[in-house]
Tab-separated table of N, CA and C in Angstrom:
chain	number	residue	atom	x	y	z
A	1	MET	N	98.490	81.902	103.181
A	1	MET	CA	99.642	82.864	103.659
A	1	MET	C	100.092	84.123	102.824
A	2	ALA	N	100.030	84.879	103.054
A	2	ALA	CA	100.778	86.287	102.432
A	2	ALA	C	101.961	86.317	101.918
A	3	TRP	N	102.375	87.207	100.483
A	3	TRP	CA	103.653	86.789	100.116
A	3	TRP	C	103.893	88.186	100.471
A	4	THR	N	105.410	88.259	100.930
A	4	THR	CA	105.732	89.658	101.650
A	4	THR	C	106.860	90.178	99.854
A	5	ASP	N	106.733	91.023	100.072
A	5	ASP	CA	107.004	91.907	98.860
A	5	ASP	C	108.490	91.153	98.385
A	6	GLN	N	109.296	90.888	99.492
A	6	GLN	CA	111.093	90.629	99.447
A	6	GLN	C	110.538	89.231	98.666
A	7	GLU	N	109.631	88.562	98.960
A	7	GLU	CA	109.508	87.219	98.549
A	7	GLU	C	109.011	86.897	97.378
A	8	THR	N	107.830	87.988	97.093
A	8	THR	CA	107.502	88.267	95.469
A	8	THR	C	108.513	88.625	94.550
A	9	GLN	N	109.077	89.638	94.993
A	9	GLN	CA	110.085	90.253	93.902
A	9	GLN	C	111.640	88.992	93.343
A	10	GLU	N	112.076	88.363	94.743
A	10	GLU	CA	112.633	87.131	94.701
A	10	GLU	C	112.048	85.817	93.428
A	11	VAL	N	110.869	85.399	94.055
A	11	VAL	CA	109.907	84.887	93.003
A	11	VAL	C	109.897	85.216	91.763
A	12	LEU	N	109.508	86.506	91.140
A	12	LEU	CA	109.560	86.816	89.768
A	12	LEU	C	111.339	87.337	89.209
A	13	ASN	N	112.077	87.332	89.751
A	13	ASN	CA	113.454	87.417	89.462
A	13	ASN	C	113.812	86.034	89.037
A	14	GLU	N	113.867	84.833	89.534
A	14	GLU	CA	113.915	83.384	89.824
A	14	GLU	C	113.229	83.226	88.069
A	15	ILE	N	111.985	83.442	87.937
A	15	ILE	CA	111.110	83.021	87.014
A	15	ILE	C	112.029	83.753	85.969
A	16	VAL	N	112.128	85.055	85.785
A	16	VAL	CA	112.474	85.871	84.728
A	16	VAL	C	113.702	85.109	84.084
A	17	LYS	N	114.964	85.246	85.368
A	17	LYS	CA	116.085	84.266	85.094
A	17	LYS	C	115.711	82.976	84.063
A	18	ARG	N	114.888	81.892	84.539
A	18	ARG	CA	114.951	80.976	83.903
A	18	ARG	C	114.311	80.994	82.899
A	19	ALA	N	113.282	81.857	82.861
A	19	ALA	CA	112.867	82.199	81.234
A	19	ALA	C	113.354	82.446	79.994
A	20	ALA	N	114.442	83.072	80.736
A	20	ALA	CA	116.230	84.121	80.028
A	20	ALA	C	116.810	82.803	79.479
A	21	ALA	N	116.846	81.924	79.914
A	21	ALA	CA	117.602	80.854	79.587
A	21	ALA	C	117.044	79.593	79.025
A	22	ASP	N	116.441	79.283	79.096
A	22	ASP	CA	115.251	77.600	78.701
A	22	ASP	C	113.741	78.324	78.604
A	23	ASP	N	113.608	78.148	76.687
A	23	ASP	CA	112.567	78.056	76.163
A	23	ASP	C	111.236	77.548	76.587
A	24	GLY	N	111.395	76.076	76.991
A	24	GLY	CA	110.426	75.478	77.550
A	24	GLY	C	109.947	76.187	78.546
A	25	PHE	N	110.558	76.562	79.781
A	25	PHE	CA	109.937	77.069	81.013
A	25	PHE	C	109.444	78.701	80.295
A	26	ARG	N	109.986	79.396	79.796
A	26	ARG	CA	109.498	80.422	78.972
A	26	ARG	C	107.824	80.090	78.285
A	27	SER	N	107.627	79.186	77.760
A	27	SER	CA	106.963	79.037	76.827
A	27	SER	C	105.703	78.748	77.786
A	28	ARG	N	106.033	78.160	79.163
A	28	ARG	CA	105.655	77.378	80.210
A	28	ARG	C	104.769	79.036	80.677
A	29	CYS	N	105.553	79.915	81.122
A	29	CYS	CA	105.400	80.862	81.741
A	29	CYS	C	104.429	81.879	80.822
A	30	LEU	N	104.289	81.600	79.368
A	30	LEU	CA	102.961	82.423	78.644
A	30	LEU	C	101.596	81.988	78.554
A	31	VAL	N	101.502	80.325	79.085
A	31	VAL	CA	100.389	79.613	78.933
A	31	VAL	C	99.602	79.073	80.524
A	32	ASP	N	101.030	78.894	81.579
A	32	ASP	CA	100.242	78.677	83.077
A	32	ASP	C	100.799	79.791	84.208
A	33	ALA	N	100.991	80.992	83.892
A	33	ALA	CA	101.321	81.745	84.920
A	33	ALA	C	101.050	81.310	86.178
A	34	HIS	N	100.050	80.530	86.731
A	34	HIS	CA	100.051	79.714	87.900
A	34	HIS	C	100.961	78.897	88.550
A	35	GLY	N	100.624	77.898	87.614
A	35	GLY	CA	101.549	76.580	87.485
A	35	GLY	C	103.308	76.754	87.695
A	36	VAL	N	103.629	78.200	86.881
A	36	VAL	CA	105.251	78.686	86.958
A	36	VAL	C	105.229	78.991	88.523
A	37	ILE	N	104.918	79.910	88.795
A	37	ILE	CA	105.233	80.695	90.107
A	37	ILE	C	104.556	79.388	91.596
A	38	LYS	N	104.107	78.674	91.211
A	38	LYS	CA	103.681	77.618	92.275
A	38	LYS	C	104.753	76.765	92.279
A	39	GLU	N	105.846	76.335	91.370
A	39	GLU	CA	106.563	75.274	91.108
A	39	GLU	C	107.793	76.266	91.495
A	40	VAL	N	108.071	77.379	90.978
A	40	VAL	CA	109.167	78.429	91.630
A	40	VAL	C	109.150	78.433	93.258
A	41	SER	N	107.765	78.783	93.374
A	41	SER	CA	108.026	79.625	94.669
A	41	SER	C	107.217	78.131	95.896
A	42	GLY	N	106.538	77.230	95.771
A	42	GLY	CA	105.653	76.280	96.392
A	42	GLY	C	105.027	76.645	97.111
A	43	LYS	N	104.509	77.699	96.039
A	43	LYS	CA	102.970	78.390	97.196
A	43	LYS	C	102.210	78.658	95.578
A	44	ALA	N	101.110	78.336	96.106
A	44	ALA	CA	99.857	78.850	95.357
A	44	ALA	C	99.487	80.239	94.998
A	45	VAL	N	99.140	80.498	93.968
A	45	VAL	CA	98.593	81.869	94.188
A	45	VAL	C	97.092	81.553	93.563
A	46	PRO	N	96.050	82.578	94.921
A	46	PRO	CA	94.924	82.481	94.808
A	46	PRO	C	94.312	82.465	93.133
A	47	GLU	N	93.256	81.550	93.038
A	47	GLU	CA	93.018	81.428	91.546
A	47	GLU	C	92.062	82.603	91.470
A	48	ASP	N	91.626	83.761	92.104
A	48	ASP	CA	90.905	84.781	91.817
A	48	ASP	C	91.419	85.915	91.096
A	49	VAL	N	92.969	85.910	91.664
A	49	VAL	CA	94.211	86.725	91.627
A	49	VAL	C	94.640	86.232	89.684
A	50	THR	N	94.459	87.077	88.755
A	50	THR	CA	94.971	87.150	87.258
A	50	THR	C	96.302	87.448	87.712
A	51	ILE	N	97.471	86.416	86.616
A	51	ILE	CA	98.542	86.969	86.331
A	51	ILE	C	99.013	86.333	84.321
A	52	VAL	N	99.574	87.696	83.922
A	52	VAL	CA	99.913	87.418	83.002
A	52	VAL	C	100.844	87.884	82.826
A	53	PHE	N	102.093	86.725	81.974
A	53	PHE	CA	103.870	86.825	81.643
A	53	PHE	C	103.468	87.664	80.312
A	54	ALA	N	103.819	88.139	79.895
A	54	ALA	CA	103.840	88.945	78.223
A	54	ALA	C	105.174	88.772	77.708
A	55	ALA	N	105.324	88.215	76.271
A	55	ALA	CA	106.940	87.916	75.649
A	55	ALA	C	107.093	89.369	75.142
A	56	GLU	N	108.097	89.816	74.935
A	56	GLU	CA	108.639	90.618	74.674
A	56	GLU	C	108.989	90.208	72.960
A	57	PRO	N	108.522	91.044	71.990
A	57	PRO	CA	108.692	91.371	70.673
A	57	PRO	C	110.054	90.821	69.677
A	58	LYS	N	110.089	90.104	69.416
A	58	LYS	CA	111.147	88.855	68.847
A	58	LYS	C	112.101	90.313	67.959
A	59	ALA	N	111.425	91.183	67.398
A	59	ALA	CA	111.650	91.819	65.925
A	59	ALA	C	111.745	93.067	66.777
A	60	ALA	N	112.639	94.596	67.006
A	60	ALA	CA	112.486	95.281	67.327
A	60	ALA	C	111.434	96.300	66.265
A	61	GLY	N	110.445	96.995	66.961
A	61	GLY	CA	109.447	97.812	66.123
A	61	GLY	C	108.707	96.885	65.395
A	62	GLY	N	108.982	96.080	65.696
A	62	GLY	CA	107.647	94.629	64.833
A	62	GLY	C	106.357	94.601	65.790
A	63	GLY	N	105.797	95.454	65.994
A	63	GLY	CA	104.418	95.088	66.646
A	63	GLY	C	104.698	95.560	68.675
A	64	GLY	N	103.723	93.714	68.832
A	64	GLY	CA	104.206	94.327	70.609
A	64	GLY	C	102.881	94.487	71.240
A	65	GLU	N	102.753	94.301	72.552
A	65	GLU	CA	101.700	94.646	73.270
A	65	GLU	C	101.642	95.470	74.227
A	66	ILE	N	100.508	96.277	73.862
A	66	ILE	CA	99.976	97.410	75.418
A	66	ILE	C	99.226	97.156	76.363
A	67	VAL	N	99.389	97.373	77.341
A	67	VAL	CA	98.204	96.492	77.967
A	67	VAL	C	97.890	97.576	79.083
A	68	ILE	N	96.761	98.120	79.591
A	68	ILE	CA	95.642	99.269	79.809
A	68	ILE	C	94.699	98.592	80.926
A	69	VAL	N	94.745	98.901	81.968
A	69	VAL	CA	94.287	98.351	83.002
A	69	VAL	C	92.943	99.433	83.225
A	70	LEU	N	91.761	98.856	82.801
A	70	LEU	CA	90.447	100.031	82.810
A	70	LEU	C	90.013	99.953	84.538
A	71	PRO	N	89.451	101.442	84.697
A	71	PRO	CA	89.361	101.074	86.371
A	71	PRO	C	87.986	100.251	86.160
A	72	ASP	N	87.550	99.631	87.404
A	72	ASP	CA	86.458	98.920	87.475
A	72	ASP	C	84.875	99.951	87.500
A	73	THR	N	83.989	99.287	86.471
A	73	THR	CA	82.520	100.591	86.486
A	73	THR	C	82.102	100.844	87.359
A	74	ALA	N	82.402	100.000	88.436
A	74	ALA	CA	81.204	100.525	89.937
A	74	ALA	C	81.296	101.768	90.054
A	75	SER	N	82.903	102.152	89.523
A	75	SER	CA	83.363	104.023	90.113
A	75	SER	C	82.717	104.720	89.352
A	76	GLY	N	81.838	104.656	88.595
A	76	GLY	CA	81.792	105.397	87.521
A	76	GLY	C	81.925	105.932	86.494
A	77	GLY	N	83.094	105.399	85.793
A	77	GLY	CA	84.341	105.722	85.424
A	77	GLY	C	84.949	106.932	85.565
A	78	GLU	N	85.183	107.291	87.011
A	78	GLU	CA	85.330	108.127	87.426
A	78	GLU	C	87.038	107.694	88.120
A	79	LEU	N	88.205	108.360	87.855
A	79	LEU	CA	89.359	107.597	89.263
A	79	LEU	C	89.424	108.441	90.508
A	80	SER	N	89.901	106.995	91.470
A	80	SER	CA	89.944	108.310	92.814
A	80	SER	C	91.016	109.214	92.842
A	81	ASP	N	90.818	110.148	94.013
A	81	ASP	CA	92.162	111.061	93.644
A	81	ASP	C	93.409	109.595	94.015
A	82	ASP	N	93.694	109.185	94.858
A	82	ASP	CA	94.729	107.828	94.820
A	82	ASP	C	94.769	107.292	93.581
A	83	MET	N	94.015	107.013	92.794
A	83	MET	CA	94.493	106.321	91.531
A	83	MET	C	94.881	107.471	90.543
A	84	LEU	N	94.605	108.834	90.488
A	84	LEU	CA	95.090	109.845	89.383
A	84	LEU	C	96.165	109.872	90.223
A	85	GLN	N	96.372	110.271	90.933
A	85	GLN	CA	98.168	110.254	91.837
A	85	GLN	C	98.928	109.501	91.460
A	86	SER	N	98.638	107.898	91.684
A	86	SER	CA	99.473	107.203	91.090
A	86	SER	C	99.949	106.950	89.549
A	87	VAL	N	98.807	107.903	88.671
A	87	VAL	CA	99.466	107.835	87.068
A	87	VAL	C	99.595	109.474	86.790
A	88	SER	N	99.505	110.036	87.505
A	88	SER	CA	99.466	111.534	86.974
A	88	SER	C	101.101	112.016	86.820
A	89	GLY	N	101.691	112.862	86.180
A	89	GLY	CA	102.490	112.885	85.632
A	89	GLY	C	102.938	114.077	84.557
A	90	GLY	N	103.836	114.404	84.434
A	90	GLY	CA	103.955	115.883	83.289
A	90	GLY	C	104.158	117.458	84.528
A	91	PHE	N	103.592	118.059	84.097
A	91	PHE	CA	103.612	119.531	84.097
A	91	PHE	C	103.737	119.626	85.688
A	92	LEU	N	104.218	120.610	86.250
A	92	LEU	CA	104.295	121.126	87.810
A	92	LEU	C	104.617	122.495	88.022
A	93	ASP	N	103.546	122.942	88.529
A	93	ASP	CA	103.743	124.697	88.670
A	93	ASP	C	104.845	124.839	89.643
A	94	ARG	N	105.584	125.449	88.993
A	94	ARG	CA	107.001	125.939	89.721
A	94	ARG	C	106.716	126.994	90.934
A	95	GLY	N	105.697	127.249	91.543
A	95	GLY	CA	104.855	128.205	92.932
A	95	GLY	C	104.710	126.657	93.635
A	96	LYS	N	104.689	125.222	93.147
A	96	LYS	CA	104.750	124.251	94.145
A	96	LYS	C	105.308	123.078	94.071
A	97	ARG	N	106.633	124.031	93.606
A	97	ARG	CA	108.147	123.048	93.433
A	97	ARG	C	108.576	123.233	95.335
A	98	GLU	N	108.737	123.679	95.641
A	98	GLU	CA	109.530	124.180	97.221
A	98	GLU	C	108.042	122.913	97.938
A	99	GLU	N	106.890	123.523	97.663
A	99	GLU	CA	106.092	122.316	98.495
A	99	GLU	C	106.516	120.741	98.129
A	100	CYS	N	106.543	120.483	97.038
A	100	CYS	CA	106.859	119.046	96.569
A	100	CYS	C	108.399	118.124	97.231
A	101	ASN	N	109.280	119.534	97.291
A	101	ASN	CA	110.759	119.083	97.702
A	101	ASN	C	110.731	118.963	99.411
A	102	GLN	N	109.818	119.437	100.015
A	102	GLN	CA	109.732	119.167	101.009
A	102	GLN	C	109.358	117.487	101.517
A	103	GLY	N	110.111	116.941	101.617
A	103	GLY	CA	109.931	115.478	102.179
A	103	GLY	C	109.931	114.422	100.851
A	104	SER	N	110.143	114.597	99.574
A	104	SER	CA	110.388	114.185	98.614
A	104	SER	C	111.751	114.148	98.034
A	105	ARG	N	112.081	113.108	97.205
A	105	ARG	CA	113.414	112.724	97.043
A	105	ARG	C	112.933	113.242	95.734
A	106	ALA	N	112.301	113.536	94.618
A	106	ALA	CA	112.082	113.554	93.324
A	106	ALA	C	113.053	114.968	92.905
A	107	GLU	N	113.538	114.913	91.717
A	107	GLU	CA	114.949	115.463	91.363
A	107	GLU	C	113.605	116.302	90.227
A	108	PHE	N	113.879	117.550	89.723
A	108	PHE	CA	113.695	117.981	88.646
A	108	PHE	C	114.884	119.003	87.876
């Protein structure tokens, strides 16, 4: 059974809420994401789906973790146009500004 976006958001909100209030539950999130999701939602996540809950560092500026998702090696190391679009940002040519604003809600 597929998960809807609303259902996914509701389950994740409940997990975050419970993890903020219960150290035991939070610890289980870090070691058994699939089990916690099934406990909260009543639905199992397929085993071939990797889910990772990461702990926020306790001390400000004291380490932490950065997760970078690498592209599949089958792609030859090149990102597709869709993947590039999803991660791109930064400089926007002013000549393209009007073109981007048509049908877009982005503010510049």
